Each structure stands twice: as structure tokens, then as C-alpha cells.
mmCIF file of C-alpha atoms in Angstrom:
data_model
loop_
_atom_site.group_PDB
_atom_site.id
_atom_site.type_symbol
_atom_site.label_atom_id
_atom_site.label_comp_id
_atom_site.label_asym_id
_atom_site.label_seq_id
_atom_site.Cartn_x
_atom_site.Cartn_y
_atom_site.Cartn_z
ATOM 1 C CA UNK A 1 -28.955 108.059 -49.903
ATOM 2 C CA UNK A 2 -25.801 108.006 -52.287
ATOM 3 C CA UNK A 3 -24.155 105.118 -49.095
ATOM 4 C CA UNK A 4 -27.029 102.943 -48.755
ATOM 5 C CA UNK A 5 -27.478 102.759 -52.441
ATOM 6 C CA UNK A 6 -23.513 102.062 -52.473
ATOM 7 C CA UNK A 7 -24.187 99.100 -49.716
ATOM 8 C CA UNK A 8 -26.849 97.878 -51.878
ATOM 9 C CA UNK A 9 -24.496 97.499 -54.809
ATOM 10 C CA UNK A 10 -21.875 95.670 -52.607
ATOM 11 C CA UNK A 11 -24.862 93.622 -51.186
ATOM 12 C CA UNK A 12 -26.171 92.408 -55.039
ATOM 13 C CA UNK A 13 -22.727 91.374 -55.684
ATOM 14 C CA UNK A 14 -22.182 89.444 -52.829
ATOM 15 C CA UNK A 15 -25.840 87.707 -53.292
ATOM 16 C CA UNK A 16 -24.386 86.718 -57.196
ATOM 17 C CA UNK A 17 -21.201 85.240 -55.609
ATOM 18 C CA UNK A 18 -23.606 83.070 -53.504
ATOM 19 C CA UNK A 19 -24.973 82.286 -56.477
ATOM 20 C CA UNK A 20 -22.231 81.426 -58.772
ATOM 21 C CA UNK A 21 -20.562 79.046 -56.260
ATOM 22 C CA UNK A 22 -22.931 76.547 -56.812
ATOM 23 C CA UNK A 23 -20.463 75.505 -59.622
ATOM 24 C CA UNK A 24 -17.982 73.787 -57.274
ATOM 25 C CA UNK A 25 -20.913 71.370 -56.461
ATOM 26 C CA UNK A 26 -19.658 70.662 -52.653
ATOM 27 C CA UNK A 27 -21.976 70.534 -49.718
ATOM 28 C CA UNK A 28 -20.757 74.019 -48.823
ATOM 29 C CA UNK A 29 -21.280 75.664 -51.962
ATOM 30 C CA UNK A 30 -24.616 74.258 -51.841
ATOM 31 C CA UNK A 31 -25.337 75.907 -48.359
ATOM 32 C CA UNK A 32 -23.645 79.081 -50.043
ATOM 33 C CA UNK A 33 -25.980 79.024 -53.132
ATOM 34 C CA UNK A 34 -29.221 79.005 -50.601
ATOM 35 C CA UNK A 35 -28.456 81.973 -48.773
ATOM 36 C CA UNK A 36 -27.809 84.102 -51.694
ATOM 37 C CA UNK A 37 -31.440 86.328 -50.763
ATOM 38 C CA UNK A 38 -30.215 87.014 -47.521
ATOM 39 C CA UNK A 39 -27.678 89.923 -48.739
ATOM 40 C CA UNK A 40 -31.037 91.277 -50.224
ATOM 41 C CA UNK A 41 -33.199 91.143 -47.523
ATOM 42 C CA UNK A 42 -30.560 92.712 -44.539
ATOM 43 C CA UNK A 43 -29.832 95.728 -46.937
ATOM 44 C CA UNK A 44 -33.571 96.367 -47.630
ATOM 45 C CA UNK A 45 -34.547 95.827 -43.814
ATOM 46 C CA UNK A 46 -31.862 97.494 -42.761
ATOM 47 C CA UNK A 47 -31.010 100.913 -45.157
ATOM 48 C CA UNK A 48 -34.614 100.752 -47.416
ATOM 49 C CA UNK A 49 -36.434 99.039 -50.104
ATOM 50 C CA UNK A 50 -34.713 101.199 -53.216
ATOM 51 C CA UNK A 51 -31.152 99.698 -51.554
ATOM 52 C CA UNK A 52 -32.453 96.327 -51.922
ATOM 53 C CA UNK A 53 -34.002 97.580 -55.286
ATOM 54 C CA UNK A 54 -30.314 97.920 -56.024
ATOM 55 C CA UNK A 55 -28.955 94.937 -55.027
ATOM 56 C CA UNK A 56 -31.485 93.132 -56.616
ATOM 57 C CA UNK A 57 -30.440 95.043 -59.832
ATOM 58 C CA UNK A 58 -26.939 95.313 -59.445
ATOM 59 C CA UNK A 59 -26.899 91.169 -59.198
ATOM 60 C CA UNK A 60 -29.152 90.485 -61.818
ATOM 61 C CA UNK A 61 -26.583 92.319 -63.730
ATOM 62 C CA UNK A 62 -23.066 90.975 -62.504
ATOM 63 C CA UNK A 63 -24.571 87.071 -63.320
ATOM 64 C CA UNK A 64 -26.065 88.121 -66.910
ATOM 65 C CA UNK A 65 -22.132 89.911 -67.407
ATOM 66 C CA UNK A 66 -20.678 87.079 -65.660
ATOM 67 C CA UNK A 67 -22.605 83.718 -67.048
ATOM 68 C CA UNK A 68 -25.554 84.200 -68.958
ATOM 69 C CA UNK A 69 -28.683 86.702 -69.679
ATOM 70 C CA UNK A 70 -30.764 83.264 -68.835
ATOM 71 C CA UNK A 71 -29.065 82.772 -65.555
ATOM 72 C CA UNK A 72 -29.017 86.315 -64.642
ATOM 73 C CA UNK A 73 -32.842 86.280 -65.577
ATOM 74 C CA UNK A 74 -33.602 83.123 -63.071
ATOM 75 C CA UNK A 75 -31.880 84.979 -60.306
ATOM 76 C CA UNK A 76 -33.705 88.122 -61.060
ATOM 77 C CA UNK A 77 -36.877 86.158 -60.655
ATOM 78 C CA UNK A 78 -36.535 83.258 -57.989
ATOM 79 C CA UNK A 79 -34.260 85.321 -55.412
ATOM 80 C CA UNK A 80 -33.603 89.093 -56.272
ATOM 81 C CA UNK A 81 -37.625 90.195 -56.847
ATOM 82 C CA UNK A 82 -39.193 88.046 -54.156
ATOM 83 C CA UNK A 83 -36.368 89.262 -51.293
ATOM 84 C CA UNK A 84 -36.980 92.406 -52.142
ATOM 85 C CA UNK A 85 -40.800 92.159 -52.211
ATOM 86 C CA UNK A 86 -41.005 90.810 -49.274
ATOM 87 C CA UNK A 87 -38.743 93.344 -47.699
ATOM 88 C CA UNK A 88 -41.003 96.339 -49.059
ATOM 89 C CA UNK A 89 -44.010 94.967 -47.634
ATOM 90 C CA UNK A 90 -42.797 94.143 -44.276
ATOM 91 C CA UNK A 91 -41.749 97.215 -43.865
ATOM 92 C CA UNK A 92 -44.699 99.424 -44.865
ATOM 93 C CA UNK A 93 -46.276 101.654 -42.421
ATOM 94 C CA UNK A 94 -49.360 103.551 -41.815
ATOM 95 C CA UNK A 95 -50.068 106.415 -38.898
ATOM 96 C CA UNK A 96 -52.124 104.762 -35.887
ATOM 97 C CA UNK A 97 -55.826 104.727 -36.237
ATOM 98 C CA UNK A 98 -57.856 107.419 -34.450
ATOM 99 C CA UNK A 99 -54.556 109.243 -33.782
ATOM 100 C CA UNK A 100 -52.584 106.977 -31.783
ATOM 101 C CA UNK A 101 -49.026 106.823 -31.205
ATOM 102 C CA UNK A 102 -46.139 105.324 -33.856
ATOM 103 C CA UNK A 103 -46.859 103.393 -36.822
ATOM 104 C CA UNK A 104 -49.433 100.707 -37.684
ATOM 105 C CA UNK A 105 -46.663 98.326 -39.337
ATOM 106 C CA UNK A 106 -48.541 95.406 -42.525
ATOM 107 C CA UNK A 107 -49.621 92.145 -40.415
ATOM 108 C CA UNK A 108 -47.617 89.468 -40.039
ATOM 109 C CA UNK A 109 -50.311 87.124 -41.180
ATOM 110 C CA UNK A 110 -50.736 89.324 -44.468
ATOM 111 C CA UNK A 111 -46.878 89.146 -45.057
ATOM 112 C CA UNK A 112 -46.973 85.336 -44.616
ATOM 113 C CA UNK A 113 -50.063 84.628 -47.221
ATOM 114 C CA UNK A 114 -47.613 86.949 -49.591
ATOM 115 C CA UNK A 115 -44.980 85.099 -49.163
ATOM 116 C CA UNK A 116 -46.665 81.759 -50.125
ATOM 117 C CA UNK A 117 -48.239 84.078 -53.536
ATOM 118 C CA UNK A 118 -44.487 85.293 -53.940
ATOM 119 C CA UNK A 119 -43.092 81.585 -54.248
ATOM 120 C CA UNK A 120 -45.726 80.291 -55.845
ATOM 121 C CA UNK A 121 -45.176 82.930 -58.870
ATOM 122 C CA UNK A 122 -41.093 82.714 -58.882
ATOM 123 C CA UNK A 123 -41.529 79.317 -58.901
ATOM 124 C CA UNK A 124 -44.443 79.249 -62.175
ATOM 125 C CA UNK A 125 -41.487 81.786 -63.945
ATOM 126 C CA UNK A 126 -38.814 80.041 -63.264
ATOM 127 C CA UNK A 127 -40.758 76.503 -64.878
ATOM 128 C CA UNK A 128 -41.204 78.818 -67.638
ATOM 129 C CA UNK A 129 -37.655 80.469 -68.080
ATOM 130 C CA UNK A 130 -36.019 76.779 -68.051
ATOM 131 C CA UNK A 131 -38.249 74.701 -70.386
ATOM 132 C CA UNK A 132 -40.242 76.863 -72.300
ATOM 133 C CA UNK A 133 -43.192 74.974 -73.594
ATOM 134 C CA UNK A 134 -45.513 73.031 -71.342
ATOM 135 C CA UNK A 135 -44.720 69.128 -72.961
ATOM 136 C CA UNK A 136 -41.401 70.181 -72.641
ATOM 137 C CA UNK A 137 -41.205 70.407 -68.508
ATOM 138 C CA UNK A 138 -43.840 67.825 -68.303
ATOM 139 C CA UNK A 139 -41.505 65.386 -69.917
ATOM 140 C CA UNK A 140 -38.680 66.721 -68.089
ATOM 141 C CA UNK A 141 -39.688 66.579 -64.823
ATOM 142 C CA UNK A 142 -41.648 63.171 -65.386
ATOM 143 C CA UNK A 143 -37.243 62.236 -66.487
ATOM 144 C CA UNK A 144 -36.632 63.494 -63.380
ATOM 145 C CA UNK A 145 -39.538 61.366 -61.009
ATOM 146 C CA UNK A 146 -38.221 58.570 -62.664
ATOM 147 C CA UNK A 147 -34.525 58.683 -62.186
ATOM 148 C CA UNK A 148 -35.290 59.408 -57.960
ATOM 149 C CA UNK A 149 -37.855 56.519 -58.152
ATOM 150 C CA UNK A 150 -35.173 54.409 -59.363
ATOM 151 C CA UNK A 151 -32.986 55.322 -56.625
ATOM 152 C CA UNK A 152 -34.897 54.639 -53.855
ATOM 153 C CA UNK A 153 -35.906 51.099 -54.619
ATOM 154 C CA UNK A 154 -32.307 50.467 -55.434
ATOM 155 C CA UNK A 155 -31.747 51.577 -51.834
ATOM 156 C CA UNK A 156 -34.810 48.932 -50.745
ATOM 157 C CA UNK A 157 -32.859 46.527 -52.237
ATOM 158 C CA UNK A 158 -31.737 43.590 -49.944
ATOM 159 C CA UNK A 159 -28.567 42.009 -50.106
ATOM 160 C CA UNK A 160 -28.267 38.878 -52.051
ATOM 161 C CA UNK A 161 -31.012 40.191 -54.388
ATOM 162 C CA UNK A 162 -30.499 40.542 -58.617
ATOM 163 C CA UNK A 163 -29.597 44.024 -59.325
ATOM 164 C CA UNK A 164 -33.035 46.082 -60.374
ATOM 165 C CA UNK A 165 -34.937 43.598 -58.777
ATOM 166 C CA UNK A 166 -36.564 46.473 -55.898
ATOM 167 C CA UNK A 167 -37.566 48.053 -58.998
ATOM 168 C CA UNK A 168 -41.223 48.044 -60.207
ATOM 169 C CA UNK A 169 -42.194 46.740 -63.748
ATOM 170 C CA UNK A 170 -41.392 49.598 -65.969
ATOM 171 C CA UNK A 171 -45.509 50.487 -66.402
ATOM 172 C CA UNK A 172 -45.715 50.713 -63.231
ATOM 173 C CA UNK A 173 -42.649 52.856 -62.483
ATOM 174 C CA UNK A 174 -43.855 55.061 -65.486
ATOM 175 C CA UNK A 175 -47.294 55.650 -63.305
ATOM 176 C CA UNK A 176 -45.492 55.998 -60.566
ATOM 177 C CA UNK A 177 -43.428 58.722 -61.720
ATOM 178 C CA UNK A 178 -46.491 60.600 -63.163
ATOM 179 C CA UNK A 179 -48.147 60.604 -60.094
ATOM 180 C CA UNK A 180 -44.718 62.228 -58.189
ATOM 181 C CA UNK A 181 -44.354 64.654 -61.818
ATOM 182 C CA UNK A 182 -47.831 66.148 -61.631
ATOM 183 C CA UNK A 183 -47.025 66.785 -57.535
ATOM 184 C CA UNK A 184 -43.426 68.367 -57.936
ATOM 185 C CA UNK A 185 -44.736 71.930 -58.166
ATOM 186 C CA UNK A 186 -46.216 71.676 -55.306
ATOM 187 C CA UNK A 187 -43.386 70.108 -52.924
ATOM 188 C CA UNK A 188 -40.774 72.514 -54.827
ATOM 189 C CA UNK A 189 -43.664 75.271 -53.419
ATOM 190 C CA UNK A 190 -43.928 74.213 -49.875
ATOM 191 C CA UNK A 191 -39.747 73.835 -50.117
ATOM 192 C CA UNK A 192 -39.554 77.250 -51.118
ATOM 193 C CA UNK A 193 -42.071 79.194 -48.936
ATOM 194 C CA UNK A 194 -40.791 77.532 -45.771
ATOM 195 C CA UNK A 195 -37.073 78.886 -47.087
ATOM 196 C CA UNK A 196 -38.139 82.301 -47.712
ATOM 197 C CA UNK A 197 -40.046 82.459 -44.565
ATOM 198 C CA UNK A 198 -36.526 81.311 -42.740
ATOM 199 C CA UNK A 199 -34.981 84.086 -44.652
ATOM 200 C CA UNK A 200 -37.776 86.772 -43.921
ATOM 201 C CA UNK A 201 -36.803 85.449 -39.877
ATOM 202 C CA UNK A 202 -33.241 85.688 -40.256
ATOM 203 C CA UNK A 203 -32.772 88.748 -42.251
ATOM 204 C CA UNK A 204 -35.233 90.170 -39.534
ATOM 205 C CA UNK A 205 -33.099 89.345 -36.371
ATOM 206 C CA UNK A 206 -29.951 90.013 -38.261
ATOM 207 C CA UNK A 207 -31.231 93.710 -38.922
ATOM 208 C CA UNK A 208 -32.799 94.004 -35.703
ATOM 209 C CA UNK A 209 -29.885 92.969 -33.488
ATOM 210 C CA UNK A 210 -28.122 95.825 -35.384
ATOM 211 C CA UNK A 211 -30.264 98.348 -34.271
ATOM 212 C CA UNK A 212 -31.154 99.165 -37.715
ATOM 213 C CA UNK A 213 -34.784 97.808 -38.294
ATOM 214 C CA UNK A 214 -37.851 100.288 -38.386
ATOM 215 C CA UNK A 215 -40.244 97.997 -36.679
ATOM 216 C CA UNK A 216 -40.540 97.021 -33.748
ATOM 217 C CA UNK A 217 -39.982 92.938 -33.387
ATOM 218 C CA UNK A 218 -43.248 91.189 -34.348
ATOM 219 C CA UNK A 219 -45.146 88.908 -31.989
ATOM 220 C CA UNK A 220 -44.253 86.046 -34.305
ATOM 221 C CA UNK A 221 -46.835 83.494 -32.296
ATOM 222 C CA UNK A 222 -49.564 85.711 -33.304
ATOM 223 C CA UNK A 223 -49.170 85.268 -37.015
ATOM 224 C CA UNK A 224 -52.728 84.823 -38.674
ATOM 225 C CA UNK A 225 -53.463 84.935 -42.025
ATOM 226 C CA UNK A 226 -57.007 86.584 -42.883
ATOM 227 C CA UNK A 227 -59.556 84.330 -43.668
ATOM 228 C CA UNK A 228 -59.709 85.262 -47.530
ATOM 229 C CA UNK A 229 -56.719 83.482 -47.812
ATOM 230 C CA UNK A 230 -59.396 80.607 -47.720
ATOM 231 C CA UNK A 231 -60.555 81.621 -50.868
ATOM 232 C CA UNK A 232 -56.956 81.754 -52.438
ATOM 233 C CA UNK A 233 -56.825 78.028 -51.330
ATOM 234 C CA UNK A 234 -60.489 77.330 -53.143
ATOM 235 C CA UNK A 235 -58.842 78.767 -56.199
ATOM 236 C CA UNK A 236 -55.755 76.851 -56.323
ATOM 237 C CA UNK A 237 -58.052 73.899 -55.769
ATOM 238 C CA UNK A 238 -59.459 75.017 -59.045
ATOM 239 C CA UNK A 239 -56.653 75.738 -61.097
ATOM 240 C CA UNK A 240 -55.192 72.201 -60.395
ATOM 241 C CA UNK A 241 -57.782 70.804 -63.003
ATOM 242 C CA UNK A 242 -56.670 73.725 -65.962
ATOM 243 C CA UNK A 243 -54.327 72.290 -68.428
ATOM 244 C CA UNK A 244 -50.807 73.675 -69.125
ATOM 245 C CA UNK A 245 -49.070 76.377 -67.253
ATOM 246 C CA UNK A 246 -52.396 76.960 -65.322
ATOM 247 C CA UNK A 247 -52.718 73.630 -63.948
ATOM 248 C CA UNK A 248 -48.842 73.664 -62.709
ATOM 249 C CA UNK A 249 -49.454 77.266 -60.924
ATOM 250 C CA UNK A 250 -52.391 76.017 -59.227
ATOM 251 C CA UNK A 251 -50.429 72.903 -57.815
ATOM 252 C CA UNK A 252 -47.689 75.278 -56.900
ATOM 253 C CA UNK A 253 -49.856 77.607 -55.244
ATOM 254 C CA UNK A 254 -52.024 74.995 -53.455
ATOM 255 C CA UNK A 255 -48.559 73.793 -52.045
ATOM 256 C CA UNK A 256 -47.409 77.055 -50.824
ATOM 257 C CA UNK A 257 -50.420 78.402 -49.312
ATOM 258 C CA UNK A 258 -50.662 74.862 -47.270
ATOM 259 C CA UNK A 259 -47.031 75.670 -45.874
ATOM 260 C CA UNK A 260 -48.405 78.700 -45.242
ATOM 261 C CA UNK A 261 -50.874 77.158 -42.752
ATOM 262 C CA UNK A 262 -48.680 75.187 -41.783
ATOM 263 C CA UNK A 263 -46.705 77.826 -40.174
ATOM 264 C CA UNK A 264 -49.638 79.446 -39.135
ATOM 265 C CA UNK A 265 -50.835 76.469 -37.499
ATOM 266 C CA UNK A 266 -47.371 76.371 -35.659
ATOM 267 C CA UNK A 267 -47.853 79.918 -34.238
ATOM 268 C CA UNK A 268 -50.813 78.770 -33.045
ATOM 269 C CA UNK A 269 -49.411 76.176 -31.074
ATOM 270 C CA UNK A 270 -46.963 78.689 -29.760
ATOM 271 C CA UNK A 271 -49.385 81.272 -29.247
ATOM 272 C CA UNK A 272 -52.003 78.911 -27.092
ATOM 273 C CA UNK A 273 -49.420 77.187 -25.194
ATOM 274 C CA UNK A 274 -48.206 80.567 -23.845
ATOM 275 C CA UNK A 275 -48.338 80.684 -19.918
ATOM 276 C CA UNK A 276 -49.264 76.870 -19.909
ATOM 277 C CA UNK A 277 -47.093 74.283 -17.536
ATOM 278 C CA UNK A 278 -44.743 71.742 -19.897
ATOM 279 C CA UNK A 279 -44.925 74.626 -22.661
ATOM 280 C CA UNK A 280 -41.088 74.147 -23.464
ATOM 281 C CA UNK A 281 -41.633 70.054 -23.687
ATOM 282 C CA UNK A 282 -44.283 70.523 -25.427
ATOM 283 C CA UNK A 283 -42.972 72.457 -28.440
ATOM 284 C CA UNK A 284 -39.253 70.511 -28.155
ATOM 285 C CA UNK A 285 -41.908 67.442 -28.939
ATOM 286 C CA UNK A 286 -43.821 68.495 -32.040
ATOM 287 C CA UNK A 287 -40.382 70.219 -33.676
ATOM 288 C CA UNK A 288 -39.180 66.381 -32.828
ATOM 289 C CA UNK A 289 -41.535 65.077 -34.351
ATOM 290 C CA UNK A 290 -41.741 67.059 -37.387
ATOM 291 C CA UNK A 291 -38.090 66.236 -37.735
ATOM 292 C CA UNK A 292 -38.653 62.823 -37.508
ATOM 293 C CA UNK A 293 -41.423 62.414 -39.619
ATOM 294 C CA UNK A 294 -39.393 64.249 -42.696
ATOM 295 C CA UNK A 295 -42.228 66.743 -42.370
ATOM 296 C CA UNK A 296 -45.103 64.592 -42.525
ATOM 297 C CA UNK A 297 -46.157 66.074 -39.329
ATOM 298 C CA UNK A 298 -46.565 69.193 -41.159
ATOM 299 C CA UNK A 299 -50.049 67.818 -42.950
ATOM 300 C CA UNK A 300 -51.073 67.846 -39.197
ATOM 301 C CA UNK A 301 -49.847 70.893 -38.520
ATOM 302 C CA UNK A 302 -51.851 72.955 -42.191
ATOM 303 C CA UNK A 303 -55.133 71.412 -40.532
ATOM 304 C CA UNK A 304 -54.544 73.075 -37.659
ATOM 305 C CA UNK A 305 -53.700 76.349 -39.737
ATOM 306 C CA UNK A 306 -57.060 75.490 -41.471
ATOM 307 C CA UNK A 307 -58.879 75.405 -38.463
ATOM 308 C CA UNK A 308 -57.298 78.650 -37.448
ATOM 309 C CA UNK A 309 -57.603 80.310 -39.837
ATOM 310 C CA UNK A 310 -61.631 79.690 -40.205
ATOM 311 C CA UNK A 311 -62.424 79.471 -36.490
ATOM 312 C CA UNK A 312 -60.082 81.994 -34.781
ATOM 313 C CA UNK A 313 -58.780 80.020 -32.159
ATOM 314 C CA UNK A 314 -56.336 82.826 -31.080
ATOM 315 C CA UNK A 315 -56.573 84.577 -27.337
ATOM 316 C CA UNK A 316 -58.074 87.685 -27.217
ATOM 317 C CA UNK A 317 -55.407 90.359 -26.251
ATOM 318 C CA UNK A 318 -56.984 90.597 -22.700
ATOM 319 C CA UNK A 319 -56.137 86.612 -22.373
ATOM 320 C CA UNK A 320 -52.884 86.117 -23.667
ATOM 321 C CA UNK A 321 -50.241 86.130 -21.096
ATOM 322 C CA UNK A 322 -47.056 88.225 -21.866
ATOM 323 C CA UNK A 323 -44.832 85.999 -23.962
#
């Protein structure tokens, strides 16, 4: 107990150093900076939730020492709590129904629905933490919309042309940049449950490789999220038309849980294209294309989830091929 606490102490330090590099502002300590939950996640997979308790902890700490209670307090709530939340439930267990051998281990589809509900919150708490009052990030982020607006008609910009004359008449830009405002929550949602998802993966193999993960390796194509999930969806729908904080959780969560089907609709393509002829082709051509399309593929690919999710278009057991 008293060495896998001790690794979870080294590991919460090394996840604040990942953080605090992001000062140099270079392409690498910006890489650095974005894997800071993945010390988290391999100690909790790997030794048990309480070491990734105290990692989560024990970095929390070091940045509140080491820059500010604020800073510590963001960390605390965007990367220590949701890596090790998402640990804790992956690995919970239950004994086999009606006496059967080994463990029942928490669905993958569950875990992935909770991990669009985990980003969706540290996202909502982190808004909070770094504005405070409502007007205040509303007129922040609407800054924000406006300044990346600007730069991308400065890039449309031919040669030859007056400088500022790609950009819009300034009511126009203003509407513009409302319109891109009142959707941020939800792009910085999908951004972040597709990235903790990747870290969920990678923590995974790392730990598993190592011999040291409880579960078995999940039949990742198989990932489906229960149908309530639908009714998550309905209520984000909902809280999109509340004012304040409200309103900018609902966005946020509508975003998430639409990566979330997203990825769901991906396994899907995995899991039905098992056994099939041109299988590999297949799948090097929609990650292609999602490339390609900066992601727009990806609206495809949540109505797929959609449909998944309320029509079950998964094999039986009895059908599916081995992988």
C-alpha cells in the first residue's frame, strides 16, 4: 500500500511538471502540457484508484505551492478529478451473474457516456473558475470569436488586395462572432471528450502491456452506450435554451455526448465490418476522410452513433466473427 501510494506521489508530480511547461510556449511544451492526465490514469490503472487519488492530490498541491491556489484549482478540476474518475470506474468489478467465473468488469459503453458527463462538467467548472460571472465569459469568449474571425479572412485575403479588405463589415463580424461564442462550449466539449477518450486508450494499453491491469482488454468495437443516454441528449437539447451558466452546460454537454456517438458510431463501423472482404480499406478510408474533412466527417459519423444507439445495429454474439 505504503509503494503504490509513494508511486502515486511521484506520478502527481510528474503530471504538474506537464503542466507547468506550458510556460515555455513551444510546440513541445504544448504536446507536454496535454498529456499531463496520463501520469494519473497509468498509476490508477495500474496500482489502484486511492494511488491515483494521490496523484491527483499530491499535484493539485505542488501547482497551488508552485504558481497559484487558482491554477492548482483548474488542474484539480479539468485533469486530476476526471483521470481519476474515469480510472475508478473502469476498473470496477462485480462477481459473474448466476455464479459464473471472474469478474463482470462496468461496460465500455457506460464508461464512454461518463466520459462525455465528465468533460462536460470540468469543462462548465473550469468556465466558472476563470471568469466568474456569466457577462463576464460571454464577453470574453465573444473577444476571443472575434480575434480568430479576423484571422482567417486575413488569411482569405488575395494578394494585391487593401489590408482588412477579406474582413466583413464590423456588424457583421460582431454576428458572426456571436454565433461561433454561443457554440465554443460545445467544440471545446467534443475537443475534450475525444482527448480523454485517447487518454482512457492509452493509459489502458500502457498498463496492460505491463502486465499490471485488472481487466481483461475490452472488445473496444463493441462499445455501446445504453439507450438512456438518449435522454441525456434530450436534456442537453433543453438546457441550451436556459440562460447563464445553464445554457453554457447544456451546449457543452450536447457537444460531448455527440462525440460520444461519434465514437460509438465508429465502433460500429469496426464492429460490422468484422470478417467482411476490403475491411482494412475500408476503415484506412473513413479515418482519411475524417482527417481530411478537419472532422466534419464526424457529424456523419454521431448519426450513425444515433442510429446505434436507438436501433441496435450490433451482431448478436452468435454472429460476430472473432475479431
Amino acid at each position: 500500500m505504503a509503494h503504490s501510494l509513494g508511486i502515486g506521489v511521484v506520478a502527481g508530480l510528474v503530471s504538474a511538471l506537464l503542466i507547468g511547461v506550458i510556460v515555455k510556449a513551444t510546440p513541445l511544451a504544448l504536446i507536454l502540457y496535454l498529456l499531463a492526465p496520463l501520469p494519473i490514469l497509468i498509476v490508477a490503472l495500474g496500482w489502484s484508484h486511492r494511488a491515483g487519488l494521490v496523484a491527483a492530490a499530491t499535484g493539485t498541491l505542488a501547482l497551488c505551492l508552485a504558481s497559484s491556489p487558482l491554477r492548482g484549482l483548474a488542474f484539480l478540476v479539468s485533469t486530476a478529478l476526471p483521470a481519476w474518475w474515469l480510472s475508478y470506474l473502469a476498473l470496477l468489478g462485480r462477481p459473474a451473474p448466476n455464479g459464473g467465473p471472474g469478474l463482470e468488469w462496468y461496460p465500455l459503453g457506460r464508461l464512454l457516456a461518463w466520459v462525455a458527463v465528465t468533460a462536460s462538467v470540468a469543462l462548465l467548472l473550469v468556465v466558472m473558475l476563470s471568469s466568474g460571472d456569466h457577462a463576464a465569459y460571454q464577453e470574453r469568449i465573444r473577444r476571443i470569436a472575434q480575434a480568430v474571425l479576423q484571422i482567417q479572412f486575413q488569411g482569405l485575403q488575395e494578394p494585391g488586395q487593401e489590408p482588412g479588405a477579406a474582413i466583413p463589415p464590423e456588424s457583421d463580424l460582431a454576428r458572426l462572432a456571436d454565433r461561433l461564442a454561443g457554440l465554443a462550449p460545445g467544440i471545446m466539449a467534443v475537443t475534450l471528450t475525444l482527448l480523454l477518450s485517447f487518454y482512457l486508450w492509452a493509459a489502458g494499453r500502457i498498463v496492460h502491456l505491463s502486465g499490471r491491469l485488472p481487466r481483461p482488454w475490452p472488445d473496444i468495437p463493441a462499445t455501446a452506450m445504453p439507450r438512456r443516454v438518449l435522454l441525456g441528449l434530450a436534456l442537453a437539447g433543453l438546457l441550451t435554451q436556459a440562460p447563464g451558466y445553464a445554457g453554457t452546460f447544456g451546449v457543452g454537454l450536447l457537444g460531448a455526448l455527440s462525440a460520444a456517438l461519434a465514437l460509438q458510431g465508429l465502433a460500429a463501423v469496426h464492429d460490422r465490418s468484422r470478417g467482411r472482404p476490403g475491411r482494412t480499406a475500408l476503415l484506412i478510408g473513413l479515418y482519411v476522410l475524417v482527417f481530411l474533412t478537419q472532422g466534419l466527417a464526424f457529424v456523419a459519423l454521431s448519426l450513425f452513433g444515433l442510429i446505434d444507439a436507438l436501433l441496435g445495429l450490433r451482431r448478436r454474439p452468435a454472429e460476430a466473427p472473432s475479431p
